[in-house]
PDB file of C-alpha atoms and ligand atoms in Angstrom:
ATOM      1  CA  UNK A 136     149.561  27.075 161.260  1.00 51.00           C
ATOM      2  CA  UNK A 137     148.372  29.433 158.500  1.00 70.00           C
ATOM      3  CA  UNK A 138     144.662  29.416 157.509  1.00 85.00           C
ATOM      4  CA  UNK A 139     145.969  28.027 154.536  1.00 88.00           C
ATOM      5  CA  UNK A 140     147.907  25.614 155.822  1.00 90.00           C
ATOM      6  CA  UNK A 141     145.731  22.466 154.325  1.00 93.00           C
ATOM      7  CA  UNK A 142     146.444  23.693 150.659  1.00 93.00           C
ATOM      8  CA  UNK A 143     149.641  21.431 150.009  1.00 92.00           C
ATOM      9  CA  UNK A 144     147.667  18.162 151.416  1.00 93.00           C
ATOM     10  CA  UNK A 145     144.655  18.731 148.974  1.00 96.00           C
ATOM     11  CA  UNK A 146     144.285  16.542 146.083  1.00 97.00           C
ATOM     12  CA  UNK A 147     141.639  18.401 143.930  1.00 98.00           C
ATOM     13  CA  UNK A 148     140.285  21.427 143.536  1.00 98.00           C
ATOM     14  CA  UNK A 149     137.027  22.459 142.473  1.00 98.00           C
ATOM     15  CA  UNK A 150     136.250  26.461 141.316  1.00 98.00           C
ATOM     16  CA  UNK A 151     133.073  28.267 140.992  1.00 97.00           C
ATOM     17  CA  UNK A 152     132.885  30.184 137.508  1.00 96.00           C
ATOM     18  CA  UNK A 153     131.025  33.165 137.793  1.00 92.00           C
ATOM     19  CA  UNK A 154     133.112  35.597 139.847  1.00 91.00           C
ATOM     20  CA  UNK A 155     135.995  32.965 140.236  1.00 95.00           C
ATOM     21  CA  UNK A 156     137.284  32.248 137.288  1.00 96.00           C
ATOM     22  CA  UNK A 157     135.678  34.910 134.747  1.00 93.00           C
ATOM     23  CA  UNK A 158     133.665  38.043 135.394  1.00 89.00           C
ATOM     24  CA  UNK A 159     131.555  38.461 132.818  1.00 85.00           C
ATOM     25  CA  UNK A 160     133.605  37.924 129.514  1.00 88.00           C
ATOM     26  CA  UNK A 161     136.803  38.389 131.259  1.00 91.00           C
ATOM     27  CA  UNK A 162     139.309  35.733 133.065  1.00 95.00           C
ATOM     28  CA  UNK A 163     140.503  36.631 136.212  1.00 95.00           C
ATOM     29  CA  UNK A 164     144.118  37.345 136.873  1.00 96.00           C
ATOM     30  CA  UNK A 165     145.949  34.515 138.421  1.00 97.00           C
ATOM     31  CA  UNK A 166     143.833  31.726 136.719  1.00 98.00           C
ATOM     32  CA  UNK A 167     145.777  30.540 134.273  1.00 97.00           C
ATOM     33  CA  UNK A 168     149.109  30.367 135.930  1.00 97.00           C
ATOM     34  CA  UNK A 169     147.069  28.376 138.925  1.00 98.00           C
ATOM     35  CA  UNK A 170     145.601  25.823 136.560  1.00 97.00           C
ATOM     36  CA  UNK A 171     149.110  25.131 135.226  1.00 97.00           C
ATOM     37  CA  UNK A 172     150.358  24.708 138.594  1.00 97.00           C
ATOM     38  CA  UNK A 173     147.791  22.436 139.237  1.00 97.00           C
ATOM     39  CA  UNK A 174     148.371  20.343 136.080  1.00 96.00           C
ATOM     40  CA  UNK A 175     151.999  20.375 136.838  1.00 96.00           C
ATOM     41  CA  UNK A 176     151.625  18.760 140.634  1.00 95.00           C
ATOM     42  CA  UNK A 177     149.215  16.191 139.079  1.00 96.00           C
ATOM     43  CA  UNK A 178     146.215  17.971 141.095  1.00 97.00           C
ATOM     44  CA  UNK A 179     142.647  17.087 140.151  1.00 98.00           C
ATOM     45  CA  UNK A 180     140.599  20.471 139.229  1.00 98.00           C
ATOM     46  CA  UNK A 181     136.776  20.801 137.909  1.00 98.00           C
ATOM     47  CA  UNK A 182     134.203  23.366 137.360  1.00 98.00           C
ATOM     48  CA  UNK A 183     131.017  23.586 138.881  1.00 98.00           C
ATOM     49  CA  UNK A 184     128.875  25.761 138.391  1.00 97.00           C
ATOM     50  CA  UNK A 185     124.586  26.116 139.131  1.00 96.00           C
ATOM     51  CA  UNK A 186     124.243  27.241 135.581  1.00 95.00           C
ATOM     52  CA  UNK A 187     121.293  25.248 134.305  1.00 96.00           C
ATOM     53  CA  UNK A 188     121.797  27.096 130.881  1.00 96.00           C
ATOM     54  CA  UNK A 189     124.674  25.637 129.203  1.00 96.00           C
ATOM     55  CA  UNK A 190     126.313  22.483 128.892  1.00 96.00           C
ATOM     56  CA  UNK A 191     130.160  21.598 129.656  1.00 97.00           C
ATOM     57  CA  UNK A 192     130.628  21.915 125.838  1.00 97.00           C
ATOM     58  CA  UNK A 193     129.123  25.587 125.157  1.00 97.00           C
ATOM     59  CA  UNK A 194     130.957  26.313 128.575  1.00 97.00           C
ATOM     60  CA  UNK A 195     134.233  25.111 127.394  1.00 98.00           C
ATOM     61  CA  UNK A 196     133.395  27.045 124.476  1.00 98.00           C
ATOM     62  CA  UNK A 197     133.003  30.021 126.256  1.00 96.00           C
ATOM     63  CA  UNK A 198     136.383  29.524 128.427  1.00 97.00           C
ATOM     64  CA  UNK A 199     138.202  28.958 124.929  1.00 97.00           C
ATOM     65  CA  UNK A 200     137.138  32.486 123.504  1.00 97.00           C
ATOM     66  CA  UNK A 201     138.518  34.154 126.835  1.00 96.00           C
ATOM     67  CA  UNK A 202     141.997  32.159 126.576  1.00 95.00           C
ATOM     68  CA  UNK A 203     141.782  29.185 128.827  1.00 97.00           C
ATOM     69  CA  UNK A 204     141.608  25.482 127.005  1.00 95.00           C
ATOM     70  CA  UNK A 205     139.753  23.278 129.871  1.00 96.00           C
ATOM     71  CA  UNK A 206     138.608  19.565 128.603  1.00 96.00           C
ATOM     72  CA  UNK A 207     134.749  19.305 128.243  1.00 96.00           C
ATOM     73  CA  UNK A 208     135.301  16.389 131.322  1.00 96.00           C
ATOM     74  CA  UNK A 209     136.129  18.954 133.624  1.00 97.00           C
ATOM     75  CA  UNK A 210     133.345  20.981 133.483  1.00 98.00           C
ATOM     76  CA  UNK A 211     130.202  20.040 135.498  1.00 98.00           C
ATOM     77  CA  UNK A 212     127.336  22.206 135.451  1.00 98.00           C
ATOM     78  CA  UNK A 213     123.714  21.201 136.928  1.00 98.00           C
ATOM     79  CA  UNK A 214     122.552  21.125 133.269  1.00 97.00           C
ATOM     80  CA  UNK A 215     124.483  18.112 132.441  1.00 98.00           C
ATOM     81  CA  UNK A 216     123.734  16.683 135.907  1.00 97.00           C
ATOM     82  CA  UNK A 217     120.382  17.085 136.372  1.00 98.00           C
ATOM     83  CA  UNK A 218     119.296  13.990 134.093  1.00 98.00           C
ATOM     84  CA  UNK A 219     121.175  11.221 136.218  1.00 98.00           C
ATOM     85  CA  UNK A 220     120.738  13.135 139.289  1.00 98.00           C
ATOM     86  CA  UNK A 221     117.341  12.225 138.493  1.00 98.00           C
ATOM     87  CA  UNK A 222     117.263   8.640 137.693  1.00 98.00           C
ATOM     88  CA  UNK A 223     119.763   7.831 140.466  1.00 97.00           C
ATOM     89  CA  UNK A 224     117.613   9.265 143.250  1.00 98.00           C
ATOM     90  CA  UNK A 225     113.767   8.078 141.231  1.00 98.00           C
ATOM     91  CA  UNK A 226     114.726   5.818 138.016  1.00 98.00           C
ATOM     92  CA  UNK A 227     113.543   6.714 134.812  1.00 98.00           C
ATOM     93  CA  UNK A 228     110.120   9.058 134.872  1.00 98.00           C
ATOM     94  CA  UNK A 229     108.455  11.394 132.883  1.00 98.00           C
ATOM     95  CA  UNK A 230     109.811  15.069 132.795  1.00 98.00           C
ATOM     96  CA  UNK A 231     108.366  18.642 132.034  1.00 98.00           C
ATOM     97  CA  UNK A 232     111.174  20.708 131.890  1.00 98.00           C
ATOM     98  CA  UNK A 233     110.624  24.198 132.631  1.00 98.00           C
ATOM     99  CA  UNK A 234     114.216  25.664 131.270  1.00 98.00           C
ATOM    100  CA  UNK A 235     117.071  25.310 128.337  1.00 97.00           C
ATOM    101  CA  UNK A 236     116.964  23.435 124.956  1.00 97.00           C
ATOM    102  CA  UNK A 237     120.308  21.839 126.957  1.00 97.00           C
ATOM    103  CA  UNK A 238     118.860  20.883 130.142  1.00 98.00           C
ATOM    104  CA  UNK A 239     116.169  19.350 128.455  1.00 98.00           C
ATOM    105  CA  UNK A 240     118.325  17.380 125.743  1.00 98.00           C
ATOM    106  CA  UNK A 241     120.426  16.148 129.473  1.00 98.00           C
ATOM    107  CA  UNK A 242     117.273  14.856 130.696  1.00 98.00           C
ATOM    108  CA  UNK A 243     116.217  12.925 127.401  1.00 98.00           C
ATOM    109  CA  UNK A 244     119.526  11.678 126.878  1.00 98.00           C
ATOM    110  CA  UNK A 245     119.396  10.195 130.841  1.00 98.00           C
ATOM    111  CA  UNK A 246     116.892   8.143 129.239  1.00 98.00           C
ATOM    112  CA  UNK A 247     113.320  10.215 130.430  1.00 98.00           C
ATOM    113  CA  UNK A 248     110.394  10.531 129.170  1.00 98.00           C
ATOM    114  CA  UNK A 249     110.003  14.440 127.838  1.00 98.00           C
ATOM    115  CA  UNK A 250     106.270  15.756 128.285  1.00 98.00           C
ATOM    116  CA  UNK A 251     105.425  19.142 126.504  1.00 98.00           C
ATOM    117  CA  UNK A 252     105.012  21.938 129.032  1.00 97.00           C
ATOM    118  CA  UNK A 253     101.585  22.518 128.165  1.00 97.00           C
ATOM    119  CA  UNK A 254     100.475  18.725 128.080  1.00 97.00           C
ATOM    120  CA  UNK A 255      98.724  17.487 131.494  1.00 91.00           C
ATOM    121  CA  UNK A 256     100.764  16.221 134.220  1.00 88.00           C
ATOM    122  CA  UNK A 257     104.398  14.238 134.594  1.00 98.00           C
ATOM    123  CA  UNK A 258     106.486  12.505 137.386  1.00 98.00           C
ATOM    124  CA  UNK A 259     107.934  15.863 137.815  1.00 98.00           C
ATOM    125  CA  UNK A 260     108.435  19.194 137.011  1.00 98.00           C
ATOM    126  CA  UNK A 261     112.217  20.343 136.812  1.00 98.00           C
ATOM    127  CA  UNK A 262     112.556  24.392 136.749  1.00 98.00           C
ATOM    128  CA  UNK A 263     115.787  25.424 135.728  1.00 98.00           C
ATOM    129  CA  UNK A 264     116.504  29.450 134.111  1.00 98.00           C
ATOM    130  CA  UNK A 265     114.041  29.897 131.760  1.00 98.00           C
ATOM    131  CA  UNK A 266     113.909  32.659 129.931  1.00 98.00           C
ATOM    132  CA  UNK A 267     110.575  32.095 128.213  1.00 97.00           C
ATOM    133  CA  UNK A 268     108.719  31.678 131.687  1.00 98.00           C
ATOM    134  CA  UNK A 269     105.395  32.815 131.614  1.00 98.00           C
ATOM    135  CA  UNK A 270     101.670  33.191 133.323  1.00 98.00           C
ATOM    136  CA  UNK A 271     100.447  30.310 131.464  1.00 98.00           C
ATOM    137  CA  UNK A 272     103.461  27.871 132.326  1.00 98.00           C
ATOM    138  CA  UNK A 273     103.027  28.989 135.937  1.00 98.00           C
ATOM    139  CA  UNK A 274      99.309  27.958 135.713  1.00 98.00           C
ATOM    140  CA  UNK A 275     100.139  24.860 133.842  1.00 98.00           C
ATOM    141  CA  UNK A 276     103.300  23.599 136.578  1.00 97.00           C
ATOM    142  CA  UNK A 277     100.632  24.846 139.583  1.00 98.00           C
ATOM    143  CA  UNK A 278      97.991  22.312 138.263  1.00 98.00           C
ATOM    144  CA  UNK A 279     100.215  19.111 137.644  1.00 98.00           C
ATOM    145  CA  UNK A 280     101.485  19.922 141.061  1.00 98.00           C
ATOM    146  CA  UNK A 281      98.484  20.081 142.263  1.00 97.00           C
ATOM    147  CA  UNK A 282      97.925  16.480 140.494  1.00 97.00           C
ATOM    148  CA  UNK A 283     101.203  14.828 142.089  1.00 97.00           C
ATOM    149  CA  UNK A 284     103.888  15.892 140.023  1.00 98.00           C
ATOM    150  CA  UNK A 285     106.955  16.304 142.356  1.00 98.00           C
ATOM    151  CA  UNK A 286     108.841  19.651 141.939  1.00 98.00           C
ATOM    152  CA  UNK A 287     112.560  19.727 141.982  1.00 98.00           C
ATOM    153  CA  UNK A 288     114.798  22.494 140.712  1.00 98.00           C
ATOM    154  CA  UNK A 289     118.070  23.053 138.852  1.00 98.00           C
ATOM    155  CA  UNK A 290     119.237  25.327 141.678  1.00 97.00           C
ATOM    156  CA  UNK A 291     117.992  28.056 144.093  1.00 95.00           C
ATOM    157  CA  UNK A 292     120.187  31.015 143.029  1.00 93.00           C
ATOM    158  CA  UNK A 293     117.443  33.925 142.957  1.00 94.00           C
ATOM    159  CA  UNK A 294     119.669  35.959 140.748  1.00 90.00           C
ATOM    160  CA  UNK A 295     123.663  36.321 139.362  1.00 85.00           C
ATOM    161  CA  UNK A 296     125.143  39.612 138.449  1.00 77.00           C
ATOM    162  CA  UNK A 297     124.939  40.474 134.927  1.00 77.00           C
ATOM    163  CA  UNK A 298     127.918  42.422 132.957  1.00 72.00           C
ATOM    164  CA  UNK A 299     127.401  45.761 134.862  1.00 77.00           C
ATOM    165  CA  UNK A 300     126.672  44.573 138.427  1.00 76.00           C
ATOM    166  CA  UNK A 301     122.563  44.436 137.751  1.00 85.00           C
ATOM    167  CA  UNK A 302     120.919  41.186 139.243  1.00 90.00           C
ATOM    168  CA  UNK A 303     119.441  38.817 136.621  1.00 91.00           C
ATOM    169  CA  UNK A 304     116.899  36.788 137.228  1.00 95.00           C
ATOM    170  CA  UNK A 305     117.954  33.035 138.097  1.00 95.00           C
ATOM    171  CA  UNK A 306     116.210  30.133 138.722  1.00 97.00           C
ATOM    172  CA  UNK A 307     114.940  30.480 142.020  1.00 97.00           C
ATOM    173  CA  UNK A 308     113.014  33.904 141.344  1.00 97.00           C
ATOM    174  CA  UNK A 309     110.793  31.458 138.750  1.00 98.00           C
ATOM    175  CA  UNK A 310     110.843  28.783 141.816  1.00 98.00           C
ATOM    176  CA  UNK A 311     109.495  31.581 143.966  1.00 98.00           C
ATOM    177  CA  UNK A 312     106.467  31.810 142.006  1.00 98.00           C
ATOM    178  CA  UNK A 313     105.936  28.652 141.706  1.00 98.00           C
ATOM    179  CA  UNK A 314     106.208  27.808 145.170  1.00 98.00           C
ATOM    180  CA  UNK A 315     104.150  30.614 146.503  1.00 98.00           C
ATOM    181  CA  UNK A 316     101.142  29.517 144.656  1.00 98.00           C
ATOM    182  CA  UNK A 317     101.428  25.622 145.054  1.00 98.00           C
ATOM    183  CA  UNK A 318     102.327  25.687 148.608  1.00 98.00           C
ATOM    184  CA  UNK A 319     105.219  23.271 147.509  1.00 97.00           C
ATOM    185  CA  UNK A 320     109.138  23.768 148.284  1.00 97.00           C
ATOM    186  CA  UNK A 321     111.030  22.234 145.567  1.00 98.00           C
ATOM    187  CA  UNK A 322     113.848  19.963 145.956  1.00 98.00           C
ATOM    188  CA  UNK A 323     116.986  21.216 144.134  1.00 97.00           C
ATOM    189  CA  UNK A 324     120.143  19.532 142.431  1.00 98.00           C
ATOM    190  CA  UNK A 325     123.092  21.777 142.696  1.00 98.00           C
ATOM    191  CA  UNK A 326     125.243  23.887 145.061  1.00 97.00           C
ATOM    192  CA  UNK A 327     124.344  23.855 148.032  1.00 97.00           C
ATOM    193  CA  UNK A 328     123.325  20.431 147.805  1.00 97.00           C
ATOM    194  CA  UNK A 329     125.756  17.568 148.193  1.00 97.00           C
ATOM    195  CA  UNK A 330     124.874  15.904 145.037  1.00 97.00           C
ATOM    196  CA  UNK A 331     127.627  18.184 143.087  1.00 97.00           C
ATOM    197  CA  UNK A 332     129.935  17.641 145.021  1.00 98.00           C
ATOM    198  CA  UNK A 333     129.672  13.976 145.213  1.00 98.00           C
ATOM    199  CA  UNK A 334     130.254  13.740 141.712  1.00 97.00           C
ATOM    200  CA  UNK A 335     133.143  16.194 141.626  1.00 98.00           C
ATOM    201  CA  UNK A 336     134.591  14.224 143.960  1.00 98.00           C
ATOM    202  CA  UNK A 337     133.959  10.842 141.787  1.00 97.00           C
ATOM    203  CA  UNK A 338     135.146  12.221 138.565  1.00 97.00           C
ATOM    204  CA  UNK A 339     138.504  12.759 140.437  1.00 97.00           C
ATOM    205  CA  UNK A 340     138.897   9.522 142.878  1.00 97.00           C
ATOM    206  CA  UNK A 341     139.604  11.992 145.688  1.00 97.00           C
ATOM    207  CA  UNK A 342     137.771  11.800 149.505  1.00 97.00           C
ATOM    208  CA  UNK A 343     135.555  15.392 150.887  1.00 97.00           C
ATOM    209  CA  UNK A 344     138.824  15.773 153.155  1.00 96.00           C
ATOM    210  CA  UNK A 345     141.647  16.272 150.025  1.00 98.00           C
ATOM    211  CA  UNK A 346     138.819  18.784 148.133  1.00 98.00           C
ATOM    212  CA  UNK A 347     139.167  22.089 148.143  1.00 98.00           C
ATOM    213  CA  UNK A 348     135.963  24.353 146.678  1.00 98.00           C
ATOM    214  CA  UNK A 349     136.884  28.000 145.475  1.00 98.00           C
ATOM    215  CA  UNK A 350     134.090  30.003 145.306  1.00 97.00           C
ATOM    216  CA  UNK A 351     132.436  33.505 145.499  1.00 94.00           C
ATOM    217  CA  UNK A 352     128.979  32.613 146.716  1.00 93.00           C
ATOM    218  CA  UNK A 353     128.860  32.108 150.667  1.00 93.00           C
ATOM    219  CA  UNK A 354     125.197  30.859 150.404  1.00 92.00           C
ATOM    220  CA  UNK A 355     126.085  28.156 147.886  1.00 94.00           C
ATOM    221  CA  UNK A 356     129.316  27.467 147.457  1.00 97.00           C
ATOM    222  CA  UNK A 357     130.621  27.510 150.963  1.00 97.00           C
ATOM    223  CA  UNK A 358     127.910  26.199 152.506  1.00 96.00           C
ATOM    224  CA  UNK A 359     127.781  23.355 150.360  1.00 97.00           C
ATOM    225  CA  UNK A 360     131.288  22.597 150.640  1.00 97.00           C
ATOM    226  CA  UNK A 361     131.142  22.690 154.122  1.00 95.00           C
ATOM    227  CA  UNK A 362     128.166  20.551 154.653  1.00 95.00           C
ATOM    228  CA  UNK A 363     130.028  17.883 152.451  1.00 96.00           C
ATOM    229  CA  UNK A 364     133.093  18.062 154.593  1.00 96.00           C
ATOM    230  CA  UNK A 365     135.250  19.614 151.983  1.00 97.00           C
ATOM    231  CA  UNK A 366     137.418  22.596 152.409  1.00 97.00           C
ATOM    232  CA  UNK A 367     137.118  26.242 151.330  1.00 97.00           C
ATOM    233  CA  UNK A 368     138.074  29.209 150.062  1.00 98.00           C
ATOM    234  CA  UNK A 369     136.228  32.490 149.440  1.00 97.00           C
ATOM    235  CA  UNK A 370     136.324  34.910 146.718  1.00 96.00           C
ATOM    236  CA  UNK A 371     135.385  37.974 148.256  1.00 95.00           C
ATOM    237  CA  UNK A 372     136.492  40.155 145.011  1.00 90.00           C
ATOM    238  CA  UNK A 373     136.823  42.735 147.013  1.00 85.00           C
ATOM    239  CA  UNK A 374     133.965  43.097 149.164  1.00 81.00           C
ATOM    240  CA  UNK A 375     135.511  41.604 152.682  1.00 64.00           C
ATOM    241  CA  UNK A 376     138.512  42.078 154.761  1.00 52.00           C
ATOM    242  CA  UNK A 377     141.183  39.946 154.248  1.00 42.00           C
ATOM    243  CA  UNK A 378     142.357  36.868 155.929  1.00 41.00           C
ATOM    244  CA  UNK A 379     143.966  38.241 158.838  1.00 36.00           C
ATOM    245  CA  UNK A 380     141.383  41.088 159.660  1.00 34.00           C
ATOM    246  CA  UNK A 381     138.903  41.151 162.852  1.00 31.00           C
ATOM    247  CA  UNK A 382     135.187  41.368 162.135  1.00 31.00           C
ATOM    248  CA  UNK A 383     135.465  39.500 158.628  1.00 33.00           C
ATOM    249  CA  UNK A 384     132.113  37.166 160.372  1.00 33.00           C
ATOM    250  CA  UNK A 385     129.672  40.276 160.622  1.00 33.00           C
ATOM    251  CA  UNK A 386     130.678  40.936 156.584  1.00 34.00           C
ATOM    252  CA  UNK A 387     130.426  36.973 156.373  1.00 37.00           C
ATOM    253  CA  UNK A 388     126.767  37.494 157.759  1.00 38.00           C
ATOM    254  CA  UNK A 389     125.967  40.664 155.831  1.00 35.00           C
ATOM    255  CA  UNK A 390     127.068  38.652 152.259  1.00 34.00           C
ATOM    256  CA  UNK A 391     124.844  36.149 153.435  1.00 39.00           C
ATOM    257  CA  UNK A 392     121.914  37.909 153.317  1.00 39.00           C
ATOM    258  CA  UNK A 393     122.701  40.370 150.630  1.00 38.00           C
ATOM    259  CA  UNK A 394     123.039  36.534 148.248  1.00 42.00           C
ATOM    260  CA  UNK A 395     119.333  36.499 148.039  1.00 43.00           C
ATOM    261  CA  UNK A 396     118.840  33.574 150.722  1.00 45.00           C
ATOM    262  CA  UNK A 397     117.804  33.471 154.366  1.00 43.00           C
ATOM    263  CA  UNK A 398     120.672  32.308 156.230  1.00 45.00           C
ATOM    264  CA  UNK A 399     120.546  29.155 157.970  1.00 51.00           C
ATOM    265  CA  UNK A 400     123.975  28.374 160.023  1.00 56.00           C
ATOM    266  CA  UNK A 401     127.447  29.506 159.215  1.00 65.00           C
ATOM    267  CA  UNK A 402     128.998  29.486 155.967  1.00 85.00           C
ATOM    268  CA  UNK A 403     132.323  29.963 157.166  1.00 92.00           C
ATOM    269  CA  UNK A 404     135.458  29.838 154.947  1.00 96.00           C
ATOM    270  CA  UNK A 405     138.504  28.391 155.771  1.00 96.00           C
ATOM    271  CA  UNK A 406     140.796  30.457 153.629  1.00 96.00           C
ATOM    272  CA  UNK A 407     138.992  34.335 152.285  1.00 96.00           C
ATOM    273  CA  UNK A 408     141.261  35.783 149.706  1.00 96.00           C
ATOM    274  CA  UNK A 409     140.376  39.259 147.363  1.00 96.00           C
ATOM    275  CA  UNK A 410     140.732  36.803 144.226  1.00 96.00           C
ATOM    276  CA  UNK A 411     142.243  34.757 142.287  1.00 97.00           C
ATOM    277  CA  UNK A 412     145.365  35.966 141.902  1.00 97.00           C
ATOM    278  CA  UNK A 413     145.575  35.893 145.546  1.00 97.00           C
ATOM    279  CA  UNK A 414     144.977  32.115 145.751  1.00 97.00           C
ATOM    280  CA  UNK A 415     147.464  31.794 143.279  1.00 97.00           C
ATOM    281  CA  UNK A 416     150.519  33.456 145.458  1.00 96.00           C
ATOM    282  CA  UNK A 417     149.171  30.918 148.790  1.00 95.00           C
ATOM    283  CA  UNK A 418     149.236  28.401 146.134  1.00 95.00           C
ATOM    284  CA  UNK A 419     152.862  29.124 145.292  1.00 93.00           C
ATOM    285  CA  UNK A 420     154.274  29.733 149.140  1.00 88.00           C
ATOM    286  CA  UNK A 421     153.470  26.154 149.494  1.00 76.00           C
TER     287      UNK A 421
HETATM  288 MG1   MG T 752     129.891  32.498 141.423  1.00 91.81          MG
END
């Protein structure tokens, strides 16, 4: 049977954003004609995406000004997560959060207690991107952990590409710091982690074995898939061989690395296509 042979028998499908479904301002080719085939099969789909910036509103936003009308339900990104993630795992606690005016509304709204980021000590401290991180805040997070606070993150994406290829700064390039001086590793919410995925999986009713995840990161979205026994299909926007060529595990191996992360197992695909467009035509066959 084809690689792709599982496609027909899966009941939802879950997509990456960055460098799945848009690059940069842009929607990739093939998306919207895949998302109608989906809708007309009665197939589950959702976003999810380690952005701990934006919300699933200002994302849907976002997807509305490039041409594609998604409901604000079928959009999860770790910002709107992060709150109950929290308070399923601890209950309700007391919160410094190191990262966006959204992620910190999401954690109020899950019913915690906000604490100023220059106020002594809290539960925990959740880093997320922020782009107002500083020497003082890293002093300030390094002495409540110091005092017990328990550090978790957003996610542990060092960088993402920006508009023309450059790496910016993500989350887990502020983590680094932080973990380098308190000793600490911090526990984190999305991709890789199975917590994501779990709820992906709720929104839409569907068991890890009817899931597909389409995605363009090997380190997060792959291996996460794979270690919660969903299917999956690579992106490789170019940079791999394609399905049927030899060698595609030493490029698998070389991605790895070149993500920002130190490899830890495989994070093998079951289907690698160039793109989206490509998924679309497998889609199609049937
Ligand atoms: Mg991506």
């Amino acid at each position: 049977m084809a690689q792709h042979g599982f496609l027909p028998r899966m009941q939802a499908y879950f997509f990456d954003l960055d460098g799945c479904i848009y690059h940069g301002d842009r929607l990739s080719a093939g998306v919207v004609p895949l998302l109608d085939r989906l809708r007309q099969q009665g197939l589950s789909y959702v976003f999810l995406t380690n952005n701990s910036r934006l919300g699933a509103a200002e994302i849907g936003s976002r997807l509305e000004a490039m041409g594609l009308t998604v409901p604000d339900d079928r959009i999860l990104p770790v910002t709107d997560i992060a709150g109950k993630y929290l308070r399923d795992k601890y209950g309700k606690l007391s919160v410094k959060t190191i990262g966006s005016d959204s992620l910190a509304r999401n954690i109020a709204e899950a019913g915690h207690t906000p604490i100023a980021w220059d106020a002594p000590g809290a539960d925990v401290v959740i880093v997320g991107r922020d782009t107002e991180f500083h020497y003082n805040k890293l002093q300030r997070i390094a002495a409540d952990i110091g005092h017990g606070s328990r550090l978790i993150a957003t996610n542990p994406d060092r960088y993402h590409p920006g508009q023309f290829g450059e790496r910016v700064p993500e989350t887990g390039s502020l983590l680094a710091a932080i973990e380098a001086v308190t000793g600490k590793t911090a526990e984190c919410i999305g991709k890789p982690e199975p917590y994501m995925f779990e709820q992906a999986m709720q929104l839409c009713g569907a068991a890890p074995d009817s899931c597909v995840m389409v995605g363009d990161n090997l380190e997060t979205d792959i291996r996460g898939s794979r270690q919660a026994g969903l299917r999956s299909v690579w992106i490789t926007n170019g940079s791999a061989p394609g399905p049927a060529a030899e060698g595609g595990a030493e490029v698998l191996e070389s991605r790895s690395s070149a993500a920002g992360f130190a490899p830890s197992g495989p994070a093998r695909p079951d289907v690698v296509v160039n793109d989206m467009e490509e998924l679309y035509q497998l889609v199609m066959q049937g």
